[in-house]
GROMACS .gro file of C-alpha atoms in nm:
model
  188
    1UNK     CA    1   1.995  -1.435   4.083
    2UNK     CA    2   1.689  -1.617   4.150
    3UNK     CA    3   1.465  -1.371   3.998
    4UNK     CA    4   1.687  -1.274   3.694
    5UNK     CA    5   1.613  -1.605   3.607
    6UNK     CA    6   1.272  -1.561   3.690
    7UNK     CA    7   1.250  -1.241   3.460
    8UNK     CA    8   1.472  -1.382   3.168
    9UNK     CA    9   1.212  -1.677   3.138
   10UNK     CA   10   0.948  -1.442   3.130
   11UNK     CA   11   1.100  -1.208   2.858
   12UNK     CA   12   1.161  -1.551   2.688
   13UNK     CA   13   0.785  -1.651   2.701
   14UNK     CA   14   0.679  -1.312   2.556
   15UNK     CA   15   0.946  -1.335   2.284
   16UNK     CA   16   0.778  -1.697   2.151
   17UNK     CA   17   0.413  -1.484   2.193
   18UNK     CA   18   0.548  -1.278   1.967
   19UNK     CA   19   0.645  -1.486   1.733
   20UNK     CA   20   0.348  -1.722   1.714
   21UNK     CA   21   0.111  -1.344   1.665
   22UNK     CA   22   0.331  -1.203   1.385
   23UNK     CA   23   0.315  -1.565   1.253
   24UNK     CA   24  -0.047  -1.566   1.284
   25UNK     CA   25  -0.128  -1.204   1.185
   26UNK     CA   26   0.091  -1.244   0.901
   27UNK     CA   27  -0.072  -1.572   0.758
   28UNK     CA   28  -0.453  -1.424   0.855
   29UNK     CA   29  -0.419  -1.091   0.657
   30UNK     CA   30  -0.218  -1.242   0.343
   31UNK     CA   31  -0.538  -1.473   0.323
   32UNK     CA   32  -0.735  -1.184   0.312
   33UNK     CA   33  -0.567  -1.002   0.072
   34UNK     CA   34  -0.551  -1.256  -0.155
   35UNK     CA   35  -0.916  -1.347  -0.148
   36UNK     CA   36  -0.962  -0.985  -0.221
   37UNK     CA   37  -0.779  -0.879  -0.457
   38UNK     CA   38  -0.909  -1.206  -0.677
   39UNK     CA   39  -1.271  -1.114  -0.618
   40UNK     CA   40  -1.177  -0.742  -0.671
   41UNK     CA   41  -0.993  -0.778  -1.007
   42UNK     CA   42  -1.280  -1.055  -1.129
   43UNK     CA   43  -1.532  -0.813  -1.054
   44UNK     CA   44  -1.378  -0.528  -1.206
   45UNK     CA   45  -1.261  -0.680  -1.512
   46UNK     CA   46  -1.647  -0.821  -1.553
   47UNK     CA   47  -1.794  -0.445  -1.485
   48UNK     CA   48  -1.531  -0.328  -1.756
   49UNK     CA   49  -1.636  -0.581  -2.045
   50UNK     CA   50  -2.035  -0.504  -1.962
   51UNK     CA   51  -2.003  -0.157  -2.092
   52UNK     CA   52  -2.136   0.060  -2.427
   53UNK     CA   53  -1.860   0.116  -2.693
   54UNK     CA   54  -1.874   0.517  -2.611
   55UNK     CA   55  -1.676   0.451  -2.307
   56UNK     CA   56  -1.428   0.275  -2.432
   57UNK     CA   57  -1.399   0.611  -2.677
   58UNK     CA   58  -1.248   0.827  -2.464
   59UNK     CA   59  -0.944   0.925  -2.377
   60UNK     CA   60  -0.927   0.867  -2.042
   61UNK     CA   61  -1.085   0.478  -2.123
   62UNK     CA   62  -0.796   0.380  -2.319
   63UNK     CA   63  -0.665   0.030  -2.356
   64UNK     CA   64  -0.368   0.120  -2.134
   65UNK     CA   65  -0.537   0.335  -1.896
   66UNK     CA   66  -0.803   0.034  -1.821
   67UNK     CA   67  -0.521  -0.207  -1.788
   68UNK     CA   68  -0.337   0.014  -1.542
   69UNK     CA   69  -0.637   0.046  -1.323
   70UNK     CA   70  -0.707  -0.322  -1.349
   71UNK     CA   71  -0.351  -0.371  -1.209
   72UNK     CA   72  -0.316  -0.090  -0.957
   73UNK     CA   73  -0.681  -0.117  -0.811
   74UNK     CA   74  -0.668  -0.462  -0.677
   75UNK     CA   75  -0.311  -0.426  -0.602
   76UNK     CA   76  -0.404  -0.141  -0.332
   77UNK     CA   77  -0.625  -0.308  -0.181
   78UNK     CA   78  -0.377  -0.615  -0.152
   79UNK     CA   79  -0.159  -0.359   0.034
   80UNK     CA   80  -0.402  -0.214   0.226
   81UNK     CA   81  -0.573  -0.533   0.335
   82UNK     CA   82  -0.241  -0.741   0.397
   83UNK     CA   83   0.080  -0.552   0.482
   84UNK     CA   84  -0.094  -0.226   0.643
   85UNK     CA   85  -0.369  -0.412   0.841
   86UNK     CA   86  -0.123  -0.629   0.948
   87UNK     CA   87   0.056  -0.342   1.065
   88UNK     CA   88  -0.215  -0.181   1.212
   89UNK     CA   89  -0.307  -0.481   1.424
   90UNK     CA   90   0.062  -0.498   1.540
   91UNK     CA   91   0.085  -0.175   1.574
   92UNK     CA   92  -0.246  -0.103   1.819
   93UNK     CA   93  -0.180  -0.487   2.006
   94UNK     CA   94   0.169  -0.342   2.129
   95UNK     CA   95   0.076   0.020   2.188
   96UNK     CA   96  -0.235  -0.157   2.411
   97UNK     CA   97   0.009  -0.357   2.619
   98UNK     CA   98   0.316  -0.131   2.600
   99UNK     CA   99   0.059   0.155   2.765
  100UNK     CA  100  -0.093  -0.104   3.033
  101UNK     CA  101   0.272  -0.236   3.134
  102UNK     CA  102   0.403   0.100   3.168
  103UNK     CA  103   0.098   0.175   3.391
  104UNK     CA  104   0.082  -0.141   3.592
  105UNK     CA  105   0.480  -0.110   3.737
  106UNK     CA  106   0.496   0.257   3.757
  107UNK     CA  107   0.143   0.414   3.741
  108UNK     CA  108   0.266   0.799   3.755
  109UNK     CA  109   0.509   0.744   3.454
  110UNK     CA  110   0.306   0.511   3.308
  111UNK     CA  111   0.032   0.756   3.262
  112UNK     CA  112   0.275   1.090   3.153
  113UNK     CA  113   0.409   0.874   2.910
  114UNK     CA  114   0.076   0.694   2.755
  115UNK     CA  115  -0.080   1.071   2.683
  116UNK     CA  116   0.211   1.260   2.616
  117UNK     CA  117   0.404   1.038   2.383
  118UNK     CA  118   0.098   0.847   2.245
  119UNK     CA  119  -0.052   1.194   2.116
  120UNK     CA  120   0.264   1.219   1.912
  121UNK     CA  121   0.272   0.891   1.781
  122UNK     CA  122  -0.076   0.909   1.687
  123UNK     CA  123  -0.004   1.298   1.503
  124UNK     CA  124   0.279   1.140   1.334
  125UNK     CA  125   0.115   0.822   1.248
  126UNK     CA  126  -0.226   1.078   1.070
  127UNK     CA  127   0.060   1.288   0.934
  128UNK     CA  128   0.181   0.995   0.761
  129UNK     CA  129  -0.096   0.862   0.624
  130UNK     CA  130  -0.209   1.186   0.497
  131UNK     CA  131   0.074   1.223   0.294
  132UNK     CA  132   0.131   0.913   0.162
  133UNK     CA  133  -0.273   0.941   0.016
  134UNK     CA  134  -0.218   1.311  -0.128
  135UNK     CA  135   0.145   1.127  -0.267
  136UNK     CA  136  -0.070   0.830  -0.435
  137UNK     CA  137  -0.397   1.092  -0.523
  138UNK     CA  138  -0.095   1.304  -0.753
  139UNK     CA  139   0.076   1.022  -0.897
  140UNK     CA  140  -0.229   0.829  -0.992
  141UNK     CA  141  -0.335   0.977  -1.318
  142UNK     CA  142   0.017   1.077  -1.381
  143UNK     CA  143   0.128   0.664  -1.432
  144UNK     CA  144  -0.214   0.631  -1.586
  145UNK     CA  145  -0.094   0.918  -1.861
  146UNK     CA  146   0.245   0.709  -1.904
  147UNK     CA  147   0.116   0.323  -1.880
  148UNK     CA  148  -0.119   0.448  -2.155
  149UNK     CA  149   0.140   0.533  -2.386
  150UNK     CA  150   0.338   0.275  -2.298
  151UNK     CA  151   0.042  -0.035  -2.382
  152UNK     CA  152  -0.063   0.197  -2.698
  153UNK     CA  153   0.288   0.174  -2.854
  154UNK     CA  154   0.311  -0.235  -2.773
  155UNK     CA  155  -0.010  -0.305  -2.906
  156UNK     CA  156   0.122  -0.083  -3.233
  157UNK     CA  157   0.459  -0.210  -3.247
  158UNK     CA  158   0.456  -0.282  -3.610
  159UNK     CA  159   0.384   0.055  -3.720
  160UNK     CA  160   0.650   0.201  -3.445
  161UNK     CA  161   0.889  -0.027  -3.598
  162UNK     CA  162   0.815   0.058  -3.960
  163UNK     CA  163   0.817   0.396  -3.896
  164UNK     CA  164   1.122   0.402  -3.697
  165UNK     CA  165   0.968   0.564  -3.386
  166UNK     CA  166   1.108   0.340  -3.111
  167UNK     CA  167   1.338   0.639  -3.033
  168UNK     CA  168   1.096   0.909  -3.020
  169UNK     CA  169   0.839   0.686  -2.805
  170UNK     CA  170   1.142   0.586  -2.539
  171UNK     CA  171   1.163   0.961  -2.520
  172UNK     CA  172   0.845   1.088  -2.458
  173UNK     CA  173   0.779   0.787  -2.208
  174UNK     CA  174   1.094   0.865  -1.991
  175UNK     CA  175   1.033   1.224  -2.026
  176UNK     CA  176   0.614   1.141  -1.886
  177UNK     CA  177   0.805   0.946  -1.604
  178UNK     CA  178   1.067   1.216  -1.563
  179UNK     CA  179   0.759   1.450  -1.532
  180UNK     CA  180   0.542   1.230  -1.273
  181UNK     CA  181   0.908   1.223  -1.055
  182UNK     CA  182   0.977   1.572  -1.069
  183UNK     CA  183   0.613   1.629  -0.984
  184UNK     CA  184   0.625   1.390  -0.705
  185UNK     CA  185   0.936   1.540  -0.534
  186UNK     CA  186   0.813   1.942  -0.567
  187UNK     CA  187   0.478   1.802  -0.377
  188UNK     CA  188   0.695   1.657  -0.109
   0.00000   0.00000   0.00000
Protein backbone atom coordinates (compact mmCIF):
# COMPACT_ATOMS: atom_id res chain seq x y z
CA UNK A 1 0.00 0.00 0.00
CA UNK A 2 2.82 1.99 1.10
CA UNK A 3 4.42 2.22 -2.18
CA UNK A 4 1.20 2.64 -4.34
CA UNK A 5 1.12 5.67 -2.59
CA UNK A 6 4.57 6.20 -3.15
CA UNK A 7 4.11 5.64 -7.03
CA UNK A 8 0.69 7.55 -7.34
CA UNK A 9 2.55 10.73 -5.91
CA UNK A 10 5.13 10.27 -8.29
CA UNK A 11 2.84 9.85 -11.42
CA UNK A 12 1.17 12.96 -9.81
CA UNK A 13 4.47 15.03 -9.82
CA UNK A 14 5.14 14.13 -13.48
CA UNK A 15 1.55 14.96 -14.44
CA UNK A 16 2.06 18.86 -12.97
CA UNK A 17 5.74 18.64 -15.09
CA UNK A 18 3.76 18.18 -17.75
CA UNK A 19 1.64 20.66 -17.48
CA UNK A 20 3.95 23.52 -16.49
CA UNK A 21 6.26 22.27 -20.14
CA UNK A 22 3.22 22.25 -22.47
CA UNK A 23 2.38 25.55 -20.65
CA UNK A 24 5.74 26.79 -21.25
CA UNK A 25 6.43 25.35 -24.74
CA UNK A 26 3.18 26.56 -25.75
CA UNK A 27 3.65 30.29 -24.59
CA UNK A 28 7.63 30.19 -25.92
CA UNK A 29 6.82 29.12 -29.56
CA UNK A 30 3.49 31.32 -29.98
CA UNK A 31 6.00 34.24 -29.11
CA UNK A 32 8.03 33.18 -31.76
CA UNK A 33 5.67 32.84 -34.25
CA UNK A 34 4.25 35.91 -33.77
CA UNK A 35 7.44 37.91 -33.85
CA UNK A 36 7.93 36.16 -37.11
CA UNK A 37 5.37 36.24 -38.98
CA UNK A 38 5.21 40.32 -38.24
CA UNK A 39 8.79 40.77 -39.35
CA UNK A 40 8.13 38.28 -42.24
CA UNK A 41 4.97 39.93 -43.69
CA UNK A 42 6.69 43.67 -43.03
CA UNK A 43 9.53 42.59 -44.91
CA UNK A 44 7.80 41.06 -47.65
CA UNK A 45 5.24 43.56 -48.20
CA UNK A 46 8.35 46.27 -48.26
CA UNK A 47 10.37 43.94 -50.95
CA UNK A 48 6.97 43.85 -52.95
CA UNK A 49 6.36 47.79 -53.14
CA UNK A 50 10.36 48.32 -54.06
CA UNK A 51 9.88 46.73 -57.39
CA UNK A 52 9.84 47.96 -61.41
CA UNK A 53 6.27 48.19 -62.90
CA UNK A 54 7.19 45.07 -65.39
CA UNK A 55 6.69 42.79 -62.54
CA UNK A 56 3.74 43.77 -61.48
CA UNK A 57 2.77 42.99 -65.46
CA UNK A 58 2.59 39.61 -65.38
CA UNK A 59 0.38 37.21 -64.88
CA UNK A 60 1.63 35.39 -62.29
CA UNK A 61 2.26 39.10 -60.27
CA UNK A 62 -1.29 39.85 -60.14
CA UNK A 63 -3.00 41.89 -57.49
CA UNK A 64 -4.57 38.70 -56.10
CA UNK A 65 -1.79 36.43 -56.56
CA UNK A 66 0.59 39.00 -54.44
CA UNK A 67 -2.05 39.27 -51.82
CA UNK A 68 -2.36 35.51 -51.50
CA UNK A 69 1.31 35.09 -51.01
CA UNK A 70 1.41 37.96 -48.60
CA UNK A 71 -1.20 35.98 -46.56
CA UNK A 72 -0.09 32.39 -46.97
CA UNK A 73 3.78 33.08 -46.66
CA UNK A 74 3.87 34.44 -43.23
CA UNK A 75 1.05 32.31 -42.23
CA UNK A 76 3.38 29.08 -42.84
CA UNK A 77 5.83 30.10 -41.13
CA UNK A 78 3.41 30.96 -38.12
CA UNK A 79 2.57 27.22 -38.36
CA UNK A 80 5.74 26.00 -38.76
CA UNK A 81 7.40 28.09 -36.08
CA UNK A 82 4.48 27.76 -33.42
CA UNK A 83 2.20 24.70 -33.56
CA UNK A 84 4.81 22.20 -35.35
CA UNK A 85 7.93 23.26 -33.33
CA UNK A 86 5.98 23.04 -30.49
CA UNK A 87 5.20 19.68 -31.49
CA UNK A 88 8.45 18.76 -32.36
CA UNK A 89 9.87 19.75 -28.99
CA UNK A 90 7.07 17.66 -27.32
CA UNK A 91 7.37 15.22 -29.44
CA UNK A 92 11.47 14.49 -29.16
CA UNK A 93 11.29 15.58 -24.99
CA UNK A 94 8.88 12.45 -24.51
CA UNK A 95 10.37 10.06 -27.03
CA UNK A 96 13.92 11.03 -25.00
CA UNK A 97 12.44 10.07 -21.65
CA UNK A 98 9.87 7.48 -22.77
CA UNK A 99 13.20 5.55 -24.42
CA UNK A 100 15.45 6.16 -21.14
CA UNK A 101 12.49 4.93 -18.71
CA UNK A 102 11.85 1.99 -20.70
CA UNK A 103 15.63 1.28 -20.52
CA UNK A 104 16.31 2.15 -16.94
CA UNK A 105 13.43 -0.56 -15.37
CA UNK A 106 13.78 -3.18 -17.93
CA UNK A 107 17.02 -2.72 -19.98
CA UNK A 108 16.41 -5.84 -22.48
CA UNK A 109 12.86 -4.52 -23.44
CA UNK A 110 13.78 -1.24 -23.07
CA UNK A 111 16.28 -1.49 -25.80
CA UNK A 112 14.00 -3.96 -28.43
CA UNK A 113 11.51 -1.51 -28.07
CA UNK A 114 13.60 1.98 -28.44
CA UNK A 115 15.08 0.57 -32.04
CA UNK A 116 12.40 -1.41 -33.23
CA UNK A 117 9.41 0.78 -32.63
CA UNK A 118 11.32 4.14 -32.76
CA UNK A 119 12.47 3.26 -36.49
CA UNK A 120 8.79 3.15 -37.25
CA UNK A 121 7.78 6.11 -35.64
CA UNK A 122 10.48 7.98 -37.13
CA UNK A 123 9.46 6.29 -41.03
CA UNK A 124 6.03 7.29 -40.30
CA UNK A 125 6.76 10.59 -38.84
CA UNK A 126 9.30 11.39 -42.63
CA UNK A 127 6.38 9.73 -44.41
CA UNK A 128 4.22 12.29 -43.07
CA UNK A 129 5.94 15.14 -43.55
CA UNK A 130 6.74 14.25 -47.01
CA UNK A 131 3.37 14.18 -47.95
CA UNK A 132 1.95 16.85 -46.36
CA UNK A 133 4.93 19.19 -48.38
CA UNK A 134 4.21 17.45 -51.91
CA UNK A 135 0.16 18.11 -50.63
CA UNK A 136 1.02 22.00 -49.95
CA UNK A 137 3.83 22.12 -53.18
CA UNK A 138 0.37 20.99 -55.55
CA UNK A 139 -2.10 23.09 -53.98
CA UNK A 140 -0.02 26.18 -53.82
CA UNK A 141 -0.34 27.70 -57.23
CA UNK A 142 -3.65 26.05 -57.58
CA UNK A 143 -5.31 28.67 -54.60
CA UNK A 144 -2.98 31.22 -56.09
CA UNK A 145 -4.94 30.60 -59.69
CA UNK A 146 -8.38 30.92 -57.66
CA UNK A 147 -7.55 33.83 -54.93
CA UNK A 148 -6.52 35.68 -58.12
CA UNK A 149 -9.75 35.57 -59.64
CA UNK A 150 -11.42 35.93 -56.73
CA UNK A 151 -9.49 39.69 -55.61
CA UNK A 152 -9.69 40.58 -59.56
CA UNK A 153 -13.52 40.34 -59.60
CA UNK A 154 -13.82 42.44 -56.01
CA UNK A 155 -11.62 45.02 -57.03
CA UNK A 156 -13.99 45.12 -60.46
CA UNK A 157 -17.20 44.71 -58.87
CA UNK A 158 -18.85 47.51 -60.63
CA UNK A 159 -18.32 46.27 -63.99
CA UNK A 160 -19.32 42.49 -62.75
CA UNK A 161 -22.38 44.04 -61.49
CA UNK A 162 -23.21 46.08 -64.58
CA UNK A 163 -22.59 43.42 -66.68
CA UNK A 164 -24.42 40.90 -64.79
CA UNK A 165 -21.50 38.47 -64.36
CA UNK A 166 -21.79 37.63 -60.65
CA UNK A 167 -23.16 34.25 -61.87
CA UNK A 168 -20.65 33.35 -64.33
CA UNK A 169 -17.66 34.46 -61.87
CA UNK A 170 -19.30 32.23 -58.78
CA UNK A 171 -19.00 29.54 -61.40
CA UNK A 172 -15.75 29.56 -62.65
CA UNK A 173 -14.39 30.22 -58.99
CA UNK A 174 -16.16 27.08 -57.50
CA UNK A 175 -15.38 25.17 -60.51
CA UNK A 176 -11.12 26.49 -59.94
CA UNK A 177 -11.80 25.22 -56.29
CA UNK A 178 -13.65 22.14 -57.45
CA UNK A 179 -10.52 21.61 -59.67
CA UNK A 180 -7.69 22.27 -56.88
CA UNK A 181 -10.00 19.48 -54.63
CA UNK A 182 -10.30 16.99 -57.17
CA UNK A 183 -6.62 17.51 -57.86
CA UNK A 184 -5.75 17.26 -54.29
CA UNK A 185 -7.61 13.95 -53.64
CA UNK A 186 -6.21 11.99 -57.10
CA UNK A 187 -2.55 13.04 -55.59
CA UNK A 188 -3.47 11.42 -52.34
Amino acid sequence: RRQADFYSLMFFVVALANLVGYFLIGIATNIIGQALTHRYRREMLAYITSFDQDFFDCPENSSGALTAKLSSAPSAVQELMSANLGLVVTVLVNMIASSALGIALGWKLGLVLVFGGLTVILGTGFLRVRLDMKLEAATETQFTKSASLASEAVGAIRTVNMLTLEDSILREYSETLDGIVAMVIRSL
